[in-house]
């Protein structure tokens, strides 16, 4: 199963920037899967986040344009004030539809669409955060046979998001950030 | 309860919806189509897709269904930098009249932003604005000028970033608890029901086309067709504004040049 993933999808909110930075800075440079990231962010600050992540990341981080194709070893960050969806043909769709869970981008939207596109070939990770966005999306990844990792709430700056996910379903793993990195790096990608 | 469509089912259903409506449902991205179908079926208490197809024979329901696929949620002066640069383009424009076209005025806020901008720069030359949308109901909403009160904070914030010279409330009147865009400004617009792929030759060539984020719900093939039509209706050196996270197809480099890449304003070659 470890060899079969087609993508990794990560969601997070309050406190997650430092965790995502840590993950991206310690991922193997030859990591071969596309990494899709949806973080809650300030809608009117368009620049800064992707530049900040690129400073530390071993993989190239981009804010994709609509209909961009997902490529191995690239990191796709949901742009500010847009929802980000994954289509079954391995492309990204953006949207300015209404916020979901008071959020645009919404983690649930990215997770639901990724689960539909990749089913049991998807690895979903939910990190620290201050609302329940992403919890139902993680459950949909779980329900479609994907592999799920929830950040250990003890290690979270704000534990609402992982605890909301844990109320929805039982994940495959509950891990501290260091262990999430270890897990990703041992995938035979 | 959400319906779980397979990819094959979605493809078949979208083709049938295209037949029933005359619009390009088969070119809508699957993620968007699935979400909206679930919303529409839940709202109209429809349990099966064959019931939906039967109901589409009723013209009134068909109109409501089409409007349901409009993406209404945007903001006035979204991406303020784009509007600041558009202001300069208008100030530099030497056409008379200046022709501006919205091929899909789905939510109104983009049109209202332009009308505020035009009012503030007080051009000497007349401006002709054409606003199209594929449903009569959608056009009626935009023409009503009503905006949601919950968007007021973000609209005023964006207006400040646009560096407007008045107060945004100067452009609205209060009506029964709602905020309504000034009818005297809306009267300057020609509203016309039209779907871009169906009637694609305008009488006047356009100086500026504002078509931001409407193509997000469509496939790249639809996008190519729509952009060809826009190109044909633009004057030489005319401007095209698309959403800041949209990209032109690769071959468009031959026909458009970047004028302001950050804000996605292109110029016809």
GROMACS .gro file of C-alpha atoms in nm:
model
  458
    1UNK     CA    1   0.000   0.000   0.000
    2UNK     CA    2   0.282   0.240   0.083
    3UNK     CA    3   0.391   0.239  -0.279
    4UNK     CA    4   0.044   0.308  -0.408
    5UNK     CA    5  -0.026   0.664  -0.297
    6UNK     CA    6  -0.089   0.916  -0.572
    7UNK     CA    7  -0.094   1.229  -0.356
    8UNK     CA    8  -0.061   1.368  -0.004
    9UNK     CA    9  -0.316   1.625   0.114
   10UNK     CA   10  -0.257   1.835   0.426
   11UNK     CA   11  -0.495   2.075   0.604
   12UNK     CA   12  -0.434   2.308   0.895
   13UNK     CA   13  -0.525   2.636   1.055
   14UNK     CA   14  -0.404   2.818   1.366
   15UNK     CA   15  -0.048   2.715   1.446
   16UNK     CA   16  -0.007   2.506   1.133
   17UNK     CA   17   0.232   2.731   0.943
   18UNK     CA   18   0.526   2.627   1.162
   19UNK     CA   19   0.427   2.259   1.140
   20UNK     CA   20   0.395   2.271   0.761
   21UNK     CA   21   0.727   2.457   0.737
   22UNK     CA   22   0.888   2.186   0.947
   23UNK     CA   23   0.739   1.908   0.732
   24UNK     CA   24   0.846   2.070   0.405
   25UNK     CA   25   1.194   2.151   0.531
   26UNK     CA   26   1.256   1.791   0.636
   27UNK     CA   27   1.092   1.599   0.353
   28UNK     CA   28   1.329   1.404   0.132
   29UNK     CA   29   1.429   1.619  -0.167
   30UNK     CA   30   1.339   1.325  -0.392
   31UNK     CA   31   0.987   1.295  -0.250
   32UNK     CA   32   0.788   1.190  -0.554
   33UNK     CA   33   0.424   1.257  -0.466
   34UNK     CA   34   0.238   1.584  -0.522
   35UNK     CA   35   0.169   1.750  -0.188
   36UNK     CA   36  -0.159   1.945  -0.172
   37UNK     CA   37  -0.186   2.191   0.116
   38UNK     CA   38  -0.486   2.391   0.232
   39UNK     CA   39  -0.423   2.632   0.518
   40UNK     CA   40  -0.658   2.893   0.655
   41UNK     CA   41  -0.509   3.229   0.573
   42UNK     CA   42  -0.584   3.599   0.564
   43UNK     CA   43  -0.773   3.662   0.241
   44UNK     CA   44  -0.623   4.000   0.162
   45UNK     CA   45  -0.263   3.914   0.216
   46UNK     CA   46  -0.189   3.757  -0.117
   47UNK     CA   47   0.183   3.724  -0.091
   48UNK     CA   48   0.421   3.612   0.179
   49UNK     CA   49   0.300   3.265   0.273
   50UNK     CA   50   0.423   3.082  -0.035
   51UNK     CA   51   0.749   3.278  -0.027
   52UNK     CA   52   0.794   3.191   0.343
   53UNK     CA   53   0.737   2.823   0.276
   54UNK     CA   54   0.973   2.822  -0.022
   55UNK     CA   55   1.252   2.962   0.193
   56UNK     CA   56   1.257   2.639   0.396
   57UNK     CA   57   1.102   2.379   0.170
   58UNK     CA   58   1.308   2.115  -0.008
   59UNK     CA   59   1.033   2.093  -0.271
   60UNK     CA   60   0.903   2.377  -0.485
   61UNK     CA   61   0.589   2.536  -0.338
   62UNK     CA   62   0.344   2.713  -0.570
   63UNK     CA   63   0.000   2.871  -0.552
   64UNK     CA   64  -0.152   2.703  -0.857
   65UNK     CA   65  -0.352   2.862  -1.131
   66UNK     CA   66  -0.688   2.714  -1.221
   67UNK     CA   67  -0.668   2.390  -1.429
   68UNK     CA   68  -0.300   2.341  -1.344
   69UNK     CA   69  -0.186   1.979  -1.363
   70UNK     CA   70  -0.053   1.813  -1.048
   71UNK     CA   71   0.307   1.699  -1.083
   72UNK     CA   72   0.513   1.467  -0.863
   73UNK     CA   73   0.737   1.630  -0.604
   74UNK     CA   74   0.566   1.969  -0.618
   75UNK     CA   75   0.376   2.137  -0.337
   76UNK     CA   76   0.044   2.307  -0.417
   77UNK     CA   77  -0.077   2.566  -0.167
   78UNK     CA   78  -0.442   2.679  -0.188
   79UNK     CA   79  -0.434   3.048  -0.293
   80UNK     CA   80  -0.574   3.316  -0.069
   81UNK     CA   81  -0.951   3.377  -0.107
   82UNK     CA   82  -1.003   3.078  -0.341
   83UNK     CA   83  -1.126   2.727  -0.270
   84UNK     CA   84  -0.903   2.458  -0.420
   85UNK     CA   85  -1.043   2.133  -0.562
   86UNK     CA   86  -0.876   1.828  -0.712
   87UNK     CA   87  -1.036   1.684  -1.026
   88UNK     CA   88  -1.034   1.318  -1.131
   89UNK     CA   89  -0.806   1.404  -1.426
   90UNK     CA   90  -0.530   1.510  -1.183
   91UNK     CA   91  -0.582   1.883  -1.230
   92UNK     CA   92  -0.668   2.162  -0.988
   93UNK     CA   93  -0.985   2.369  -1.002
   94UNK     CA   94  -1.019   2.691  -0.809
   95UNK     CA   95  -1.342   2.858  -0.706
   96UNK     CA   96  -1.475   3.178  -0.552
   97UNK     CA   97  -1.787   3.007  -0.422
   98UNK     CA   98  -1.920   3.098  -0.079
   99UNK     CA   99  -1.697   3.023   0.221
  100UNK     CA  100  -1.745   2.684   0.388
  101UNK     CA  101  -1.701   2.665   0.767
  102UNK     CA  102  -1.635   3.040   0.749
  103UNK     CA  103  -1.329   2.963   0.539
  104UNK     CA  104  -1.211   3.025   0.184
  105UNK     CA  105  -1.005   2.825   0.112
  106UNK     CA  106  -1.193   2.551   0.296
  107UNK     CA  107  -1.003   2.239   0.396
  108UNK     CA  108  -1.319   2.027   0.369
  109UNK     CA  109  -1.360   2.123   0.002
  110UNK     CA  110  -1.000   2.026  -0.078
  111UNK     CA  111  -1.025   1.702   0.120
  112UNK     CA  112  -1.364   1.597  -0.025
  113UNK     CA  113  -1.252   1.650  -0.384
  114UNK     CA  114  -0.915   1.480  -0.326
  115UNK     CA  115  -1.090   1.180  -0.170
  116UNK     CA  116  -1.320   1.155  -0.473
  117UNK     CA  117  -1.030   1.185  -0.718
  118UNK     CA  118  -0.780   0.950  -0.550
  119UNK     CA  119  -0.992   0.724  -0.325
  120UNK     CA  120  -0.766   0.464  -0.156
  121UNK     CA  121  -0.455   0.613  -0.317
  122UNK     CA  122  -0.466   0.924  -0.099
  123UNK     CA  123  -0.280   1.008   0.221
  124UNK     CA  124  -0.466   1.273   0.423
  125UNK     CA  125  -0.312   1.466   0.714
  126UNK     CA  126  -0.488   1.713   0.943
  127UNK     CA  127  -0.286   1.943   1.166
  128UNK     CA  128  -0.339   2.193   1.444
  129UNK     CA  129  -0.626   2.440   1.400
  130UNK     CA  130  -0.895   2.642   1.569
  131UNK     CA  131  -1.213   2.527   1.395
  132UNK     CA  132  -1.375   2.208   1.270
  133UNK     CA  133  -1.306   2.266   0.898
  134UNK     CA  134  -1.137   1.957   0.756
  135UNK     CA  135  -1.290   1.707   0.999
  136UNK     CA  136  -1.564   1.583   0.766
  137UNK     CA  137  -1.326   1.595   0.471
  138UNK     CA  138  -1.082   1.369   0.658
  139UNK     CA  139  -1.369   1.130   0.727
  140UNK     CA  140  -1.445   1.120   0.354
  141UNK     CA  141  -1.081   1.027   0.285
  142UNK     CA  142  -1.112   0.753   0.548
  143UNK     CA  143  -1.449   0.633   0.407
  144UNK     CA  144  -1.307   0.605   0.055
  145UNK     CA  145  -1.022   0.387   0.177
  146UNK     CA  146  -0.751   0.654   0.196
  147UNK     CA  147  -0.487   0.656   0.469
  148UNK     CA  148  -0.540   0.916   0.744
  149UNK     CA  149  -0.304   1.080   0.993
  150UNK     CA  150  -0.420   1.324   1.261
  151UNK     CA  151  -0.166   1.541   1.442
  152UNK     CA  152  -0.153   1.434   1.805
  153UNK     CA  153  -0.368   1.697   1.985
  154UNK     CA  154  -0.113   1.713   2.270
  155UNK     CA  155   0.138   1.858   2.022
  156UNK     CA  156  -0.105   2.112   1.873
  157UNK     CA  157  -0.100   2.485   1.936
  158UNK     CA  158  -0.481   2.471   1.905
  159UNK     CA  159  -0.638   2.125   1.919
  160UNK     CA  160  -0.995   2.197   1.796
  161UNK     CA  161  -0.928   2.079   1.441
  162UNK     CA  162  -0.766   1.741   1.517
  163UNK     CA  163  -1.013   1.673   1.799
  164UNK     CA  164  -1.305   1.747   1.562
  165UNK     CA  165  -1.158   1.496   1.318
  166UNK     CA  166  -1.114   1.237   1.591
  167UNK     CA  167  -1.482   1.272   1.682
  168UNK     CA  168  -1.576   1.184   1.321
  169UNK     CA  169  -1.371   0.865   1.267
  170UNK     CA  170  -1.076   0.660   1.385
  171UNK     CA  171  -0.766   0.753   1.183
  172UNK     CA  172  -0.490   0.513   1.083
  173UNK     CA  173  -0.236   0.709   1.288
  174UNK     CA  174  -0.221   0.988   1.547
  175UNK     CA  175   0.127   1.135   1.533
  176UNK     CA  176   0.346   1.421   1.652
  177UNK     CA  177   0.490   1.640   1.370
  178UNK     CA  178   0.834   1.467   1.388
  179UNK     CA  179   0.667   1.129   1.342
  180UNK     CA  180   0.456   1.257   1.052
  181UNK     CA  181   0.780   1.360   0.879
  182UNK     CA  182   0.935   1.020   0.953
  183UNK     CA  183   0.629   0.849   0.812
  184UNK     CA  184   0.635   1.051   0.490
  185UNK     CA  185   1.007   1.002   0.440
  186UNK     CA  186   0.986   0.625   0.471
  187UNK     CA  187   0.729   0.602   0.189
  188UNK     CA  188   0.888   0.432  -0.106
  189UNK     CA  189   0.785   0.708  -0.341
  190UNK     CA  190  -2.826   1.302   0.173
  191UNK     CA  191  -2.559   1.366  -0.090
  192UNK     CA  192  -2.575   1.159  -0.408
  193UNK     CA  193  -2.250   0.983  -0.492
  194UNK     CA  194  -2.199   1.001  -0.866
  195UNK     CA  195  -1.941   0.794  -1.048
  196UNK     CA  196  -1.733   0.969  -1.315
  197UNK     CA  197  -1.929   0.785  -1.587
  198UNK     CA  198  -2.262   0.893  -1.435
  199UNK     CA  199  -2.149   1.254  -1.415
  200UNK     CA  200  -2.038   1.252  -1.778
  201UNK     CA  201  -2.369   1.105  -1.894
  202UNK     CA  202  -2.574   1.341  -1.679
  203UNK     CA  203  -2.382   1.651  -1.786
  204UNK     CA  204  -2.442   1.563  -2.154
  205UNK     CA  205  -2.815   1.528  -2.086
  206UNK     CA  206  -2.817   1.862  -1.902
  207UNK     CA  207  -2.651   2.023  -2.203
  208UNK     CA  208  -2.926   1.882  -2.427
  209UNK     CA  209  -3.201   2.003  -2.194
  210UNK     CA  210  -3.067   2.355  -2.135
  211UNK     CA  211  -2.863   2.443  -2.443
  212UNK     CA  212  -2.578   2.543  -2.214
  213UNK     CA  213  -2.238   2.374  -2.187
  214UNK     CA  214  -2.297   2.158  -1.879
  215UNK     CA  215  -2.070   1.890  -2.027
  216UNK     CA  216  -1.782   2.140  -1.997
  217UNK     CA  217  -1.835   2.209  -1.624
  218UNK     CA  218  -1.568   2.069  -1.393
  219UNK     CA  219  -1.684   1.756  -1.216
  220UNK     CA  220  -1.617   1.881  -0.864
  221UNK     CA  221  -1.836   2.187  -0.921
  222UNK     CA  222  -2.108   1.995  -1.106
  223UNK     CA  223  -2.130   1.738  -0.826
  224UNK     CA  224  -2.156   2.003  -0.553
  225UNK     CA  225  -2.418   2.206  -0.730
  226UNK     CA  226  -2.624   1.901  -0.829
  227UNK     CA  227  -2.638   1.791  -0.468
  228UNK     CA  228  -2.738   2.141  -0.359
  229UNK     CA  229  -3.009   2.174  -0.623
  230UNK     CA  230  -3.153   1.829  -0.552
  231UNK     CA  231  -3.160   1.897  -0.181
  232UNK     CA  232  -3.324   2.237  -0.225
  233UNK     CA  233  -3.594   2.114  -0.461
  234UNK     CA  234  -3.639   1.782  -0.275
  235UNK     CA  235  -3.545   1.579  -0.582
  236UNK     CA  236  -3.419   1.230  -0.503
  237UNK     CA  237  -3.320   1.088  -0.840
  238UNK     CA  238  -3.157   1.233  -1.148
  239UNK     CA  239  -3.435   1.115  -1.381
  240UNK     CA  240  -3.678   1.327  -1.174
  241UNK     CA  241  -3.446   1.622  -1.221
  242UNK     CA  242  -3.435   1.568  -1.598
  243UNK     CA  243  -3.816   1.550  -1.614
  244UNK     CA  244  -3.852   1.874  -1.418
  245UNK     CA  245  -3.616   2.050  -1.658
  246UNK     CA  246  -3.893   2.035  -1.919
  247UNK     CA  247  -4.069   2.307  -1.715
  248UNK     CA  248  -3.924   2.641  -1.844
  249UNK     CA  249  -3.958   2.815  -1.507
  250UNK     CA  250  -3.774   2.539  -1.323
  251UNK     CA  251  -3.512   2.528  -1.599
  252UNK     CA  252  -3.442   2.897  -1.548
  253UNK     CA  253  -3.405   2.851  -1.170
  254UNK     CA  254  -3.181   2.549  -1.228
  255UNK     CA  255  -2.952   2.743  -1.462
  256UNK     CA  256  -2.926   3.029  -1.216
  257UNK     CA  257  -2.829   2.780  -0.946
  258UNK     CA  258  -2.509   2.715  -1.139
  259UNK     CA  259  -2.402   3.080  -1.125
  260UNK     CA  260  -2.125   3.152  -0.878
  261UNK     CA  261  -2.254   3.453  -0.692
  262UNK     CA  262  -2.003   3.488  -0.418
  263UNK     CA  263  -1.750   3.756  -0.486
  264UNK     CA  264  -1.673   4.100  -0.350
  265UNK     CA  265  -1.665   4.456  -0.477
  266UNK     CA  266  -1.312   4.563  -0.569
  267UNK     CA  267  -1.182   4.209  -0.517
  268UNK     CA  268  -0.806   4.234  -0.596
  269UNK     CA  269  -0.788   4.611  -0.548
  270UNK     CA  270  -0.461   4.636  -0.744
  271UNK     CA  271  -0.640   4.520  -1.058
  272UNK     CA  272  -0.902   4.794  -1.018
  273UNK     CA  273  -0.637   5.060  -0.959
  274UNK     CA  274  -0.465   4.959  -1.282
  275UNK     CA  275  -0.792   4.942  -1.471
  276UNK     CA  276  -0.857   5.300  -1.361
  277UNK     CA  277  -0.534   5.406  -1.527
  278UNK     CA  278  -0.619   5.211  -1.842
  279UNK     CA  279  -0.951   5.396  -1.864
  280UNK     CA  280  -0.783   5.731  -1.807
  281UNK     CA  281  -0.540   5.656  -2.090
  282UNK     CA  282  -0.806   5.521  -2.327
  283UNK     CA  283  -0.862   5.739  -2.631
  284UNK     CA  284  -1.172   5.565  -2.774
  285UNK     CA  285  -1.504   5.742  -2.794
  286UNK     CA  286  -1.718   5.581  -2.679
  287UNK     CA  287  -1.522   5.342  -2.458
  288UNK     CA  288  -1.682   4.998  -2.499
  289UNK     CA  289  -1.668   4.764  -2.200
  290UNK     CA  290  -1.811   4.412  -2.198
  291UNK     CA  291  -1.891   4.172  -1.915
  292UNK     CA  292  -1.953   3.836  -2.089
  293UNK     CA  293  -2.088   3.694  -1.760
  294UNK     CA  294  -2.203   3.935  -1.494
  295UNK     CA  295  -2.294   3.657  -1.255
  296UNK     CA  296  -2.299   3.841  -0.925
  297UNK     CA  297  -2.302   4.214  -0.987
  298UNK     CA  298  -2.014   4.318  -0.765
  299UNK     CA  299  -1.767   4.339  -1.052
  300UNK     CA  300  -2.010   4.556  -1.249
  301UNK     CA  301  -2.086   4.780  -0.950
  302UNK     CA  302  -1.711   4.824  -0.892
  303UNK     CA  303  -1.665   4.936  -1.252
  304UNK     CA  304  -1.955   5.181  -1.226
  305UNK     CA  305  -1.804   5.334  -0.911
  306UNK     CA  306  -1.466   5.359  -1.084
  307UNK     CA  307  -1.618   5.525  -1.392
  308UNK     CA  308  -1.814   5.769  -1.175
  309UNK     CA  309  -1.499   5.870  -0.988
  310UNK     CA  310  -1.273   5.933  -1.288
  311UNK     CA  311  -1.534   6.142  -1.474
  312UNK     CA  312  -1.414   6.065  -1.825
  313UNK     CA  313  -1.503   6.312  -2.096
  314UNK     CA  314  -1.577   6.035  -2.341
  315UNK     CA  315  -1.898   5.836  -2.312
  316UNK     CA  316  -1.880   5.477  -2.193
  317UNK     CA  317  -2.093   5.192  -2.326
  318UNK     CA  318  -2.118   4.897  -2.091
  319UNK     CA  319  -2.271   4.566  -2.200
  320UNK     CA  320  -2.348   4.307  -1.931
  321UNK     CA  321  -2.442   3.952  -2.034
  322UNK     CA  322  -2.555   3.657  -1.827
  323UNK     CA  323  -2.707   3.323  -1.922
  324UNK     CA  324  -3.021   3.344  -1.706
  325UNK     CA  325  -3.294   3.607  -1.688
  326UNK     CA  326  -3.323   3.551  -1.314
  327UNK     CA  327  -2.952   3.622  -1.268
  328UNK     CA  328  -2.975   3.940  -1.474
  329UNK     CA  329  -3.278   4.053  -1.274
  330UNK     CA  330  -3.080   4.011  -0.950
  331UNK     CA  331  -2.788   4.214  -1.081
  332UNK     CA  332  -3.021   4.483  -1.216
  333UNK     CA  333  -3.193   4.508  -0.876
  334UNK     CA  334  -2.861   4.634  -0.734
  335UNK     CA  335  -2.922   4.467  -0.396
  336UNK     CA  336  -2.612   4.343  -0.219
  337UNK     CA  337  -2.591   4.126   0.089
  338UNK     CA  338  -2.539   4.327   0.408
  339UNK     CA  339  -2.292   4.064   0.534
  340UNK     CA  340  -2.052   4.159   0.253
  341UNK     CA  341  -2.046   4.527   0.349
  342UNK     CA  342  -1.736   4.514   0.567
  343UNK     CA  343  -1.527   4.337   0.307
  344UNK     CA  344  -1.656   4.563   0.028
  345UNK     CA  345  -1.566   4.881   0.217
  346UNK     CA  346  -1.227   4.735   0.309
  347UNK     CA  347  -1.157   4.657  -0.057
  348UNK     CA  348  -1.278   5.002  -0.163
  349UNK     CA  349  -1.026   5.164   0.070
  350UNK     CA  350  -0.751   4.947  -0.077
  351UNK     CA  351  -0.867   5.053  -0.423
  352UNK     CA  352  -0.808   5.411  -0.299
  353UNK     CA  353  -1.156   5.536  -0.388
  354UNK     CA  354  -1.213   5.907  -0.339
  355UNK     CA  355  -1.558   5.893  -0.175
  356UNK     CA  356  -1.729   5.667   0.075
  357UNK     CA  357  -1.865   5.341  -0.066
  358UNK     CA  358  -2.204   5.414   0.094
  359UNK     CA  359  -2.232   5.716  -0.139
  360UNK     CA  360  -2.306   5.467  -0.416
  361UNK     CA  361  -2.587   5.288  -0.234
  362UNK     CA  362  -2.929   5.371  -0.105
  363UNK     CA  363  -3.093   5.199   0.190
  364UNK     CA  364  -3.411   5.016   0.104
  365UNK     CA  365  -3.606   4.809   0.358
  366UNK     CA  366  -3.293   4.703   0.542
  367UNK     CA  367  -3.103   4.620   0.223
  368UNK     CA  368  -2.837   4.818   0.043
  369UNK     CA  369  -2.922   4.892  -0.316
  370UNK     CA  370  -2.675   5.015  -0.576
  371UNK     CA  371  -2.770   5.353  -0.723
  372UNK     CA  372  -3.021   5.304  -1.009
  373UNK     CA  373  -2.893   5.614  -1.192
  374UNK     CA  374  -2.555   5.442  -1.232
  375UNK     CA  375  -2.706   5.106  -1.326
  376UNK     CA  376  -2.910   5.283  -1.595
  377UNK     CA  377  -2.587   5.332  -1.789
  378UNK     CA  378  -2.559   4.957  -1.851
  379UNK     CA  379  -2.718   4.753  -2.128
  380UNK     CA  380  -2.823   4.419  -1.980
  381UNK     CA  381  -2.878   4.130  -2.216
  382UNK     CA  382  -2.940   3.760  -2.164
  383UNK     CA  383  -2.670   3.571  -2.351
  384UNK     CA  384  -2.446   3.268  -2.310
  385UNK     CA  385  -2.103   3.338  -2.450
  386UNK     CA  386  -2.081   3.034  -2.675
  387UNK     CA  387  -2.430   3.077  -2.820
  388UNK     CA  388  -2.425   3.430  -2.959
  389UNK     CA  389  -2.072   3.531  -3.005
  390UNK     CA  390  -2.053   3.829  -3.235
  391UNK     CA  391  -2.113   4.173  -3.084
  392UNK     CA  392  -2.209   4.477  -3.288
  393UNK     CA  393  -1.933   4.692  -3.136
  394UNK     CA  394  -1.572   4.590  -3.095
  395UNK     CA  395  -1.472   4.623  -2.731
  396UNK     CA  396  -1.199   4.826  -2.562
  397UNK     CA  397  -1.209   4.629  -2.238
  398UNK     CA  398  -1.349   4.286  -2.147
  399UNK     CA  399  -1.389   4.198  -1.780
  400UNK     CA  400  -1.429   3.823  -1.743
  401UNK     CA  401  -1.282   3.744  -1.403
  402UNK     CA  402  -1.328   3.405  -1.236
  403UNK     CA  403  -1.634   3.306  -1.444
  404UNK     CA  404  -1.431   3.046  -1.632
  405UNK     CA  405  -1.318   2.867  -1.317
  406UNK     CA  406  -1.612   2.628  -1.328
  407UNK     CA  407  -1.540   2.523  -1.686
  408UNK     CA  408  -1.297   2.289  -1.859
  409UNK     CA  409  -0.990   2.416  -2.041
  410UNK     CA  410  -1.164   2.339  -2.373
  411UNK     CA  411  -1.453   2.570  -2.291
  412UNK     CA  412  -1.204   2.831  -2.178
  413UNK     CA  413  -1.023   2.817  -2.513
  414UNK     CA  414  -1.350   2.860  -2.705
  415UNK     CA  415  -1.464   3.150  -2.485
  416UNK     CA  416  -1.130   3.328  -2.512
  417UNK     CA  417  -1.137   3.293  -2.891
  418UNK     CA  418  -1.475   3.464  -2.895
  419UNK     CA  419  -1.349   3.740  -2.667
  420UNK     CA  420  -1.043   3.788  -2.885
  421UNK     CA  421  -1.264   3.826  -3.192
  422UNK     CA  422  -1.473   4.092  -3.019
  423UNK     CA  423  -1.183   4.298  -2.884
  424UNK     CA  424  -1.035   4.594  -3.066
  425UNK     CA  425  -0.669   4.573  -3.154
  426UNK     CA  426  -0.478   4.667  -2.835
  427UNK     CA  427  -0.796   4.611  -2.633
  428UNK     CA  428  -0.770   4.478  -2.278
  429UNK     CA  429  -0.882   4.150  -2.122
  430UNK     CA  430  -0.906   4.113  -1.743
  431UNK     CA  431  -0.924   3.759  -1.599
  432UNK     CA  432  -0.903   3.632  -1.241
  433UNK     CA  433  -0.565   3.658  -1.072
  434UNK     CA  434  -0.538   3.277  -1.034
  435UNK     CA  435  -0.644   3.211  -1.393
  436UNK     CA  436  -0.404   3.156  -1.681
  437UNK     CA  437  -0.447   3.196  -2.054
  438UNK     CA  438  -0.400   2.879  -2.260
  439UNK     CA  439  -0.045   2.843  -2.395
  440UNK     CA  440  -0.135   2.921  -2.755
  441UNK     CA  441  -0.290   3.254  -2.644
  442UNK     CA  442   0.060   3.397  -2.623
  443UNK     CA  443   0.032   3.450  -2.998
  444UNK     CA  444  -0.275   3.670  -2.967
  445UNK     CA  445  -0.248   3.833  -2.623
  446UNK     CA  446   0.046   3.996  -2.448
  447UNK     CA  447   0.073   4.046  -2.072
  448UNK     CA  448   0.002   4.405  -1.969
  449UNK     CA  449  -0.007   4.347  -1.593
  450UNK     CA  450   0.076   3.984  -1.519
  451UNK     CA  451   0.030   4.012  -1.142
  452UNK     CA  452  -0.328   4.131  -1.184
  453UNK     CA  453  -0.388   3.927  -1.500
  454UNK     CA  454  -0.462   4.209  -1.740
  455UNK     CA  455  -0.378   4.117  -2.100
  456UNK     CA  456  -0.368   4.320  -2.418
  457UNK     CA  457  -0.473   4.198  -2.762
  458UNK     CA  458  -0.177   4.193  -3.000
   0.00000   0.00000   0.00000
